[in-house]
PDB file of C-alpha atoms and ligand atoms in Angstrom:
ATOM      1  CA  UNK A  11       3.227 -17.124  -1.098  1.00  0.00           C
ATOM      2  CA  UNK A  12       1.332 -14.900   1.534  1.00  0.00           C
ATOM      3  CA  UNK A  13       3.632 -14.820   4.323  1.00  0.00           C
ATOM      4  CA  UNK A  14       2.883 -13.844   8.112  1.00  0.00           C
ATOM      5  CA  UNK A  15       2.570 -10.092   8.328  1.00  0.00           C
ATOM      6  CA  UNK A  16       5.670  -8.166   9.726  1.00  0.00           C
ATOM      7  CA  UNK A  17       7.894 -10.406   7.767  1.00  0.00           C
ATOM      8  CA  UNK A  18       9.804  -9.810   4.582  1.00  0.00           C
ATOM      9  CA  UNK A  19       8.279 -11.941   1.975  1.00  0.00           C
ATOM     10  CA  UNK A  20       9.193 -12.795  -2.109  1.00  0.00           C
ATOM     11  CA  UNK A  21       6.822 -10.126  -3.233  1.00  0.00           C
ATOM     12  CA  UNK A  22       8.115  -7.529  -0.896  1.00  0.00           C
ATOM     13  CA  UNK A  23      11.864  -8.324  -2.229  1.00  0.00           C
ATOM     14  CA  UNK A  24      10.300  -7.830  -5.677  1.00  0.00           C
ATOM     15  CA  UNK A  25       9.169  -4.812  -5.629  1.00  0.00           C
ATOM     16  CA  UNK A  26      12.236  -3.579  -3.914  1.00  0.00           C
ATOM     17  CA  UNK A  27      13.964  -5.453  -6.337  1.00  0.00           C
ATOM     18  CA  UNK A  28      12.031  -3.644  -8.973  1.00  0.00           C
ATOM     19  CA  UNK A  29      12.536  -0.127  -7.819  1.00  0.00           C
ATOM     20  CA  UNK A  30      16.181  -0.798  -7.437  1.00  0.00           C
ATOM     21  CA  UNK A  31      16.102  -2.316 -10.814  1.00  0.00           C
ATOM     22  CA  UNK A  32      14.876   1.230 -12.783  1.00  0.00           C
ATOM     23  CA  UNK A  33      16.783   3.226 -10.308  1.00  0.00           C
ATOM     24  CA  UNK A  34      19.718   1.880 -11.471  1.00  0.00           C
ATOM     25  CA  UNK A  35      19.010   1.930 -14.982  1.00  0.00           C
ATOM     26  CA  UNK A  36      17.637   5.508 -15.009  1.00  0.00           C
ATOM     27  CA  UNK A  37      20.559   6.965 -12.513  1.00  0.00           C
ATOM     28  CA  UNK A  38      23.474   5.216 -14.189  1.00  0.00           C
ATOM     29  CA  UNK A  39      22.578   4.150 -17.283  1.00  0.00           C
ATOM     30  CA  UNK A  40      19.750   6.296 -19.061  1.00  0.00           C
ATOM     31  CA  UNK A  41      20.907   9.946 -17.067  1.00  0.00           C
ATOM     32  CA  UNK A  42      24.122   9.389 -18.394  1.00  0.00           C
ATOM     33  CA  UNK A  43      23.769   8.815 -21.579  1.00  0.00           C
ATOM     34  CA  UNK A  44      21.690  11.427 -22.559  1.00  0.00           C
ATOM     35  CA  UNK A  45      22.816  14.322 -20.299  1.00  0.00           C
ATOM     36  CA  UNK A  46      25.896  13.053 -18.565  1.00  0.00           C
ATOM     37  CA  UNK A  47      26.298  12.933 -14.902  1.00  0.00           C
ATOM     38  CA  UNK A  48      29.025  16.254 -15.540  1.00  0.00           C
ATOM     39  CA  UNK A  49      26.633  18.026 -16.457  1.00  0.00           C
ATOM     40  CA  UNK A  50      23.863  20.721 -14.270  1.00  0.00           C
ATOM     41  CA  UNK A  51      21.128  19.319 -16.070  1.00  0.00           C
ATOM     42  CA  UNK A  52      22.501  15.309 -16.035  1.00  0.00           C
ATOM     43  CA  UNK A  53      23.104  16.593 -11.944  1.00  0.00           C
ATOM     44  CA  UNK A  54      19.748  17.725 -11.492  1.00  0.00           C
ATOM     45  CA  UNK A  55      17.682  15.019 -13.308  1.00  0.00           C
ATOM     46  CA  UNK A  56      20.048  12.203 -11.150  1.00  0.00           C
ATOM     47  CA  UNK A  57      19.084  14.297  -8.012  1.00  0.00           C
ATOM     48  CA  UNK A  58      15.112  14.504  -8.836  1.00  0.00           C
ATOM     49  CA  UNK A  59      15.140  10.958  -9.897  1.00  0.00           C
ATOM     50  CA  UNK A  60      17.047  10.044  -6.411  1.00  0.00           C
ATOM     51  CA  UNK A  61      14.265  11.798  -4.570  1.00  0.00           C
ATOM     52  CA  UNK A  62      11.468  10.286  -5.760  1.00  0.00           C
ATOM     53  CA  UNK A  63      13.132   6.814  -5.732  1.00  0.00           C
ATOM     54  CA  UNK A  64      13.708   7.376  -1.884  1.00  0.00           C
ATOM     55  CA  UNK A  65      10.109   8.893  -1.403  1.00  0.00           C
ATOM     56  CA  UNK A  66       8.982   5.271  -3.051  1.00  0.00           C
ATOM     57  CA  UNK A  67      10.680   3.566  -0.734  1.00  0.00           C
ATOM     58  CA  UNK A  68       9.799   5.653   2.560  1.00  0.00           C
ATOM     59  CA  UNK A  69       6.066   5.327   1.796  1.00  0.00           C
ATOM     60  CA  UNK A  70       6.448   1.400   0.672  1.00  0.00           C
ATOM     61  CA  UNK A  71       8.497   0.625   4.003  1.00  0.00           C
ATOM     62  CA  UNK A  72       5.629   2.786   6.103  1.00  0.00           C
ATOM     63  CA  UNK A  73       2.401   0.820   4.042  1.00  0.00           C
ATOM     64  CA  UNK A  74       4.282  -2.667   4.692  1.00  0.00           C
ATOM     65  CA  UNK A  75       4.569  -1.908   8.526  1.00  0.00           C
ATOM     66  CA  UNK A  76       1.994   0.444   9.263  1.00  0.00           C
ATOM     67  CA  UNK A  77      -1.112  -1.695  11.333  1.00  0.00           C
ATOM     68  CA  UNK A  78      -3.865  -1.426   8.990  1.00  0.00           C
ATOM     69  CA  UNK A  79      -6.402  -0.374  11.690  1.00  0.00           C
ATOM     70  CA  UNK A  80      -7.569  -2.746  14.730  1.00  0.00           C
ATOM     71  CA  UNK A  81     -10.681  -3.073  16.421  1.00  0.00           C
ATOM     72  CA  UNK A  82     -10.712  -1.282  19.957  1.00  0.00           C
ATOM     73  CA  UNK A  83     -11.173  -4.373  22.135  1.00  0.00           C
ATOM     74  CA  UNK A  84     -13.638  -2.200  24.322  1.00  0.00           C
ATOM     75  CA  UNK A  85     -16.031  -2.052  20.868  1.00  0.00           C
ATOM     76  CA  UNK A  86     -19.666  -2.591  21.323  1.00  0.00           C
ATOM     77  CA  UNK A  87     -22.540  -1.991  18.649  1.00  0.00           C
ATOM     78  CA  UNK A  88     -25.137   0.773  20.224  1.00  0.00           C
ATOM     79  CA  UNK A  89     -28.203  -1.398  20.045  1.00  0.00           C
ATOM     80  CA  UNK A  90     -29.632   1.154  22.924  1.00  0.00           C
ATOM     81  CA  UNK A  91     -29.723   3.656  20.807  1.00  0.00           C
ATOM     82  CA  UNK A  92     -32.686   4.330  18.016  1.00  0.00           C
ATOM     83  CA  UNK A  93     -31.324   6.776  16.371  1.00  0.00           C
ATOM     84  CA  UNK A  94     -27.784   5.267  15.529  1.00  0.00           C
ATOM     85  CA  UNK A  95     -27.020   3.355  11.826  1.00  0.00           C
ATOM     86  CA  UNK A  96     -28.085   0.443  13.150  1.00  0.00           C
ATOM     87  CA  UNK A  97     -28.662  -1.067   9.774  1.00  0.00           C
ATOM     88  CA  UNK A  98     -25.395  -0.471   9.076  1.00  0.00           C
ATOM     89  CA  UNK A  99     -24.136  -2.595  12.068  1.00  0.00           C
ATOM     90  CA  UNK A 100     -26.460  -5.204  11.223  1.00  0.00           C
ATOM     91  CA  UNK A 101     -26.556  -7.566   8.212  1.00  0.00           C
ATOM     92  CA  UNK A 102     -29.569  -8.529   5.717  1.00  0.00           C
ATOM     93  CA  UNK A 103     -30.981 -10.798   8.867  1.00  0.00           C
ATOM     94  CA  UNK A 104     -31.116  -8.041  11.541  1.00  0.00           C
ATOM     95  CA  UNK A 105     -27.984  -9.842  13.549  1.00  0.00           C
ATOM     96  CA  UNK A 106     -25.390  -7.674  14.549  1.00  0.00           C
ATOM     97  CA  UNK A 107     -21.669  -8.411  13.032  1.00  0.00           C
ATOM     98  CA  UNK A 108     -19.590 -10.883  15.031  1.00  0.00           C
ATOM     99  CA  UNK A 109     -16.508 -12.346  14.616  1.00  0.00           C
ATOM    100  CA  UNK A 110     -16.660 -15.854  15.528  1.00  0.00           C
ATOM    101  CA  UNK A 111     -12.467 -16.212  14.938  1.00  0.00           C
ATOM    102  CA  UNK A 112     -11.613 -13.216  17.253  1.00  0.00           C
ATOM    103  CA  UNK A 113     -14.617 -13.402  19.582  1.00  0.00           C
ATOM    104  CA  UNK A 114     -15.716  -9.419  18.902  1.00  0.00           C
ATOM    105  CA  UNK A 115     -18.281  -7.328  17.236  1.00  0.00           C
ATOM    106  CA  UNK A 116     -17.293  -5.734  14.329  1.00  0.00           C
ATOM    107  CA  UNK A 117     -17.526  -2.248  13.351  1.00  0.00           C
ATOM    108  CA  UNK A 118     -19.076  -1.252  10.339  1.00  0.00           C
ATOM    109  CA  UNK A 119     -16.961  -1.696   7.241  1.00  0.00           C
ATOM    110  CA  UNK A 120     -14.036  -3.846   9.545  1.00  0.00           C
ATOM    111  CA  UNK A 121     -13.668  -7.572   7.649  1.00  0.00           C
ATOM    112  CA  UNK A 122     -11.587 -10.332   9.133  1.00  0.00           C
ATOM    113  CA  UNK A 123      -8.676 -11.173   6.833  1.00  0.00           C
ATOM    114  CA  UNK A 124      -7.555 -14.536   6.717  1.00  0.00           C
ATOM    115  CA  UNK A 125      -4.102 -13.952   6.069  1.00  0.00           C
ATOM    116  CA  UNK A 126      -3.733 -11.160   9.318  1.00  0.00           C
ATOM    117  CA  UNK A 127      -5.724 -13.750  11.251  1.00  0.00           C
ATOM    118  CA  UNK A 128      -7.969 -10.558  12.847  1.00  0.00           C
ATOM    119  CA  UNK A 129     -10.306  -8.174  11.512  1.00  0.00           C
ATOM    120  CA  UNK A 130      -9.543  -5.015  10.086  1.00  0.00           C
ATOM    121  CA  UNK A 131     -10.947  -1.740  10.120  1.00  0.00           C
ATOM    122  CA  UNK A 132     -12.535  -0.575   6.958  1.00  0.00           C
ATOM    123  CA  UNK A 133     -10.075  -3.416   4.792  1.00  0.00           C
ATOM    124  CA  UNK A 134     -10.509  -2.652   1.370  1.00  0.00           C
ATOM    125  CA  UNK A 135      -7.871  -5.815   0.925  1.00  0.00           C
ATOM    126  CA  UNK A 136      -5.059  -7.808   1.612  1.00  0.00           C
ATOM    127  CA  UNK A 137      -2.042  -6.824  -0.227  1.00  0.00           C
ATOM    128  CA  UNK A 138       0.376  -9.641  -1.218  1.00  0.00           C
ATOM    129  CA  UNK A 139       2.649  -6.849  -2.113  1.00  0.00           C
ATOM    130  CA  UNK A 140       3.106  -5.063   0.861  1.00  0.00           C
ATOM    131  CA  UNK A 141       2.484  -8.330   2.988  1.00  0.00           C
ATOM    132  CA  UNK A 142      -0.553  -6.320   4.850  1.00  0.00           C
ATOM    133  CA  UNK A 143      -4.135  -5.422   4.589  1.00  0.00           C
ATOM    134  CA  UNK A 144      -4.703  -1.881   2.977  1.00  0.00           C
ATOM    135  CA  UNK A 145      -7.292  -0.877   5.743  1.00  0.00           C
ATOM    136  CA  UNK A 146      -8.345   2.579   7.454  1.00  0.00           C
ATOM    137  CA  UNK A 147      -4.650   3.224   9.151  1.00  0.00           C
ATOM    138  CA  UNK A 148      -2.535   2.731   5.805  1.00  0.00           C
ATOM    139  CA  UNK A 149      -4.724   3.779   3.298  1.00  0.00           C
ATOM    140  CA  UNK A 150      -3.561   7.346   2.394  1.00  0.00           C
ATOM    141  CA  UNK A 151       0.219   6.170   2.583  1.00  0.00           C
ATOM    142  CA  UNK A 152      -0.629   3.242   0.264  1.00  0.00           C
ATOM    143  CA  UNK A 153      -1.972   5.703  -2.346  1.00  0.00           C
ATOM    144  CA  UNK A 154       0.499   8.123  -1.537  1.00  0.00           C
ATOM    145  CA  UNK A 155       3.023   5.414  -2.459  1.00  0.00           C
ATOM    146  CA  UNK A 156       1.390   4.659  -5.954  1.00  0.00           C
ATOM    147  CA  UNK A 157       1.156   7.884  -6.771  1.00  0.00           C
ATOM    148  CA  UNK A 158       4.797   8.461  -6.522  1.00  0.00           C
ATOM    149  CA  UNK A 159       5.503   4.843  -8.027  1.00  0.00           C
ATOM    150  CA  UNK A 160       3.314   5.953 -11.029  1.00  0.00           C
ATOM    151  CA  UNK A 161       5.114   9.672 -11.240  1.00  0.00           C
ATOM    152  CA  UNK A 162       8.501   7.394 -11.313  1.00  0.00           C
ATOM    153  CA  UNK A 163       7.591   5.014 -13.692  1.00  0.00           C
ATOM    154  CA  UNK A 164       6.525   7.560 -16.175  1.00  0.00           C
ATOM    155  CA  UNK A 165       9.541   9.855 -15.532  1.00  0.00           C
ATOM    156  CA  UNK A 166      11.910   6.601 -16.327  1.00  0.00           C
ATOM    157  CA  UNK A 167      10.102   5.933 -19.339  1.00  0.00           C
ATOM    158  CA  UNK A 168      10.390   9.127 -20.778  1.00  0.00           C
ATOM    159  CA  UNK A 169      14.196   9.426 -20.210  1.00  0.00           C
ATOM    160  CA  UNK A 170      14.198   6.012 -21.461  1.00  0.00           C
ATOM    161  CA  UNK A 171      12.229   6.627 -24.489  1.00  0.00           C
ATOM    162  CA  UNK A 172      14.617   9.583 -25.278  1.00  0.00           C
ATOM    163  CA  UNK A 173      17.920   7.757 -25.060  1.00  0.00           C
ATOM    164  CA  UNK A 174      17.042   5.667 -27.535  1.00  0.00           C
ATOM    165  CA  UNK A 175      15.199   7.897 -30.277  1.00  0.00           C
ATOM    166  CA  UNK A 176      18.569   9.529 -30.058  1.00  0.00           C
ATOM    167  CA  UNK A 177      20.715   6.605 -30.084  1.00  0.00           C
ATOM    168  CA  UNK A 178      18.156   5.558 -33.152  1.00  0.00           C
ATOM    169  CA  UNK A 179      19.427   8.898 -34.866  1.00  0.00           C
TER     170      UNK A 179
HETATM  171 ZN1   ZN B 205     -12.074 -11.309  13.057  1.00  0.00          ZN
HETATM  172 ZN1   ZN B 206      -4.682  -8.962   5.867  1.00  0.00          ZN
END
């Protein structure tokens, strides 16, 4: 399933599918229906819904391509220095954090991902559905994204949920 990263995978189609899917239904189905796209108020909800569809898709295209955050090649722990968070740099053992598979020291919070084949500054994970790791470059934009994915979702429902009561009536 997990594909290399850059490249458009199944999951990425689906969710592109998927927002394509309840813009259609909202824009030319549900709008209609209830208000009619003649109308100011059919015209307005059509143009808000547009919006936020588009403002899905910006952030979605900018979390899927964004790099999640690399490790500066010149990185090297301050073991010099007493005062630093050492014990953040090192684990349980005392041994500082090295990547064996890219041949670095790692910062704290950076993980190597498996799929990206590197580590990643402060991963939290990797994504199937953007095809990346959500790490300390794309973080805010991935939120930012589900935030407006969520505020879509509910709007949708709602005109949804009204078209039918009143076709129920
Ligand atoms: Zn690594
Ligand atoms: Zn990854």
């Amino acid at each position: 399933m997990a594909g290399r990263p850059g490249y458009v995978t199944v999951p990425i189609l689906s969710v592109l599918a998927a927002i394509g899917y309840v813009y259609y239904t909202a824009v030319f189905l549900a709008i209609p229906a209830w208000l009619g796209l003649a109308t100011a108020a059919g015209v307005a909800n059509a143009v808000a819904f547009t919006a936020l569809a588009a403002a899905c898709v910006a952030t979605y295209a900018v979390a899927v391509s964004r790099d999640p955050g690399r490790v500066p090649p010149a990185f090297l722990p301050d073991v010099e220095d007493a005062e630093s968070p050492i014990h953040e740099i090192k684990r349980k053992g005392g041994d500082l954090r090295y990547c064996q598979k890219c041949s670095h020291y790692k910062p704290p919070r950076a993980h190597h991902c498996r799929v990206c084949k590197r580590c990643v500054l402060r991963m939290d994970h990797h994504c199937i559905w953007i095809n990346n790791c959500v790490g300390h470059e794309n973080y805010k934009i991935f939120l930012v994204f589900v935030l407006y994915a969520v505020v879509a979702s509910l709007y949708s429902l709602e005109v949804l949920c009204t078209v039918c009561l009143r076709m129920n009536n």
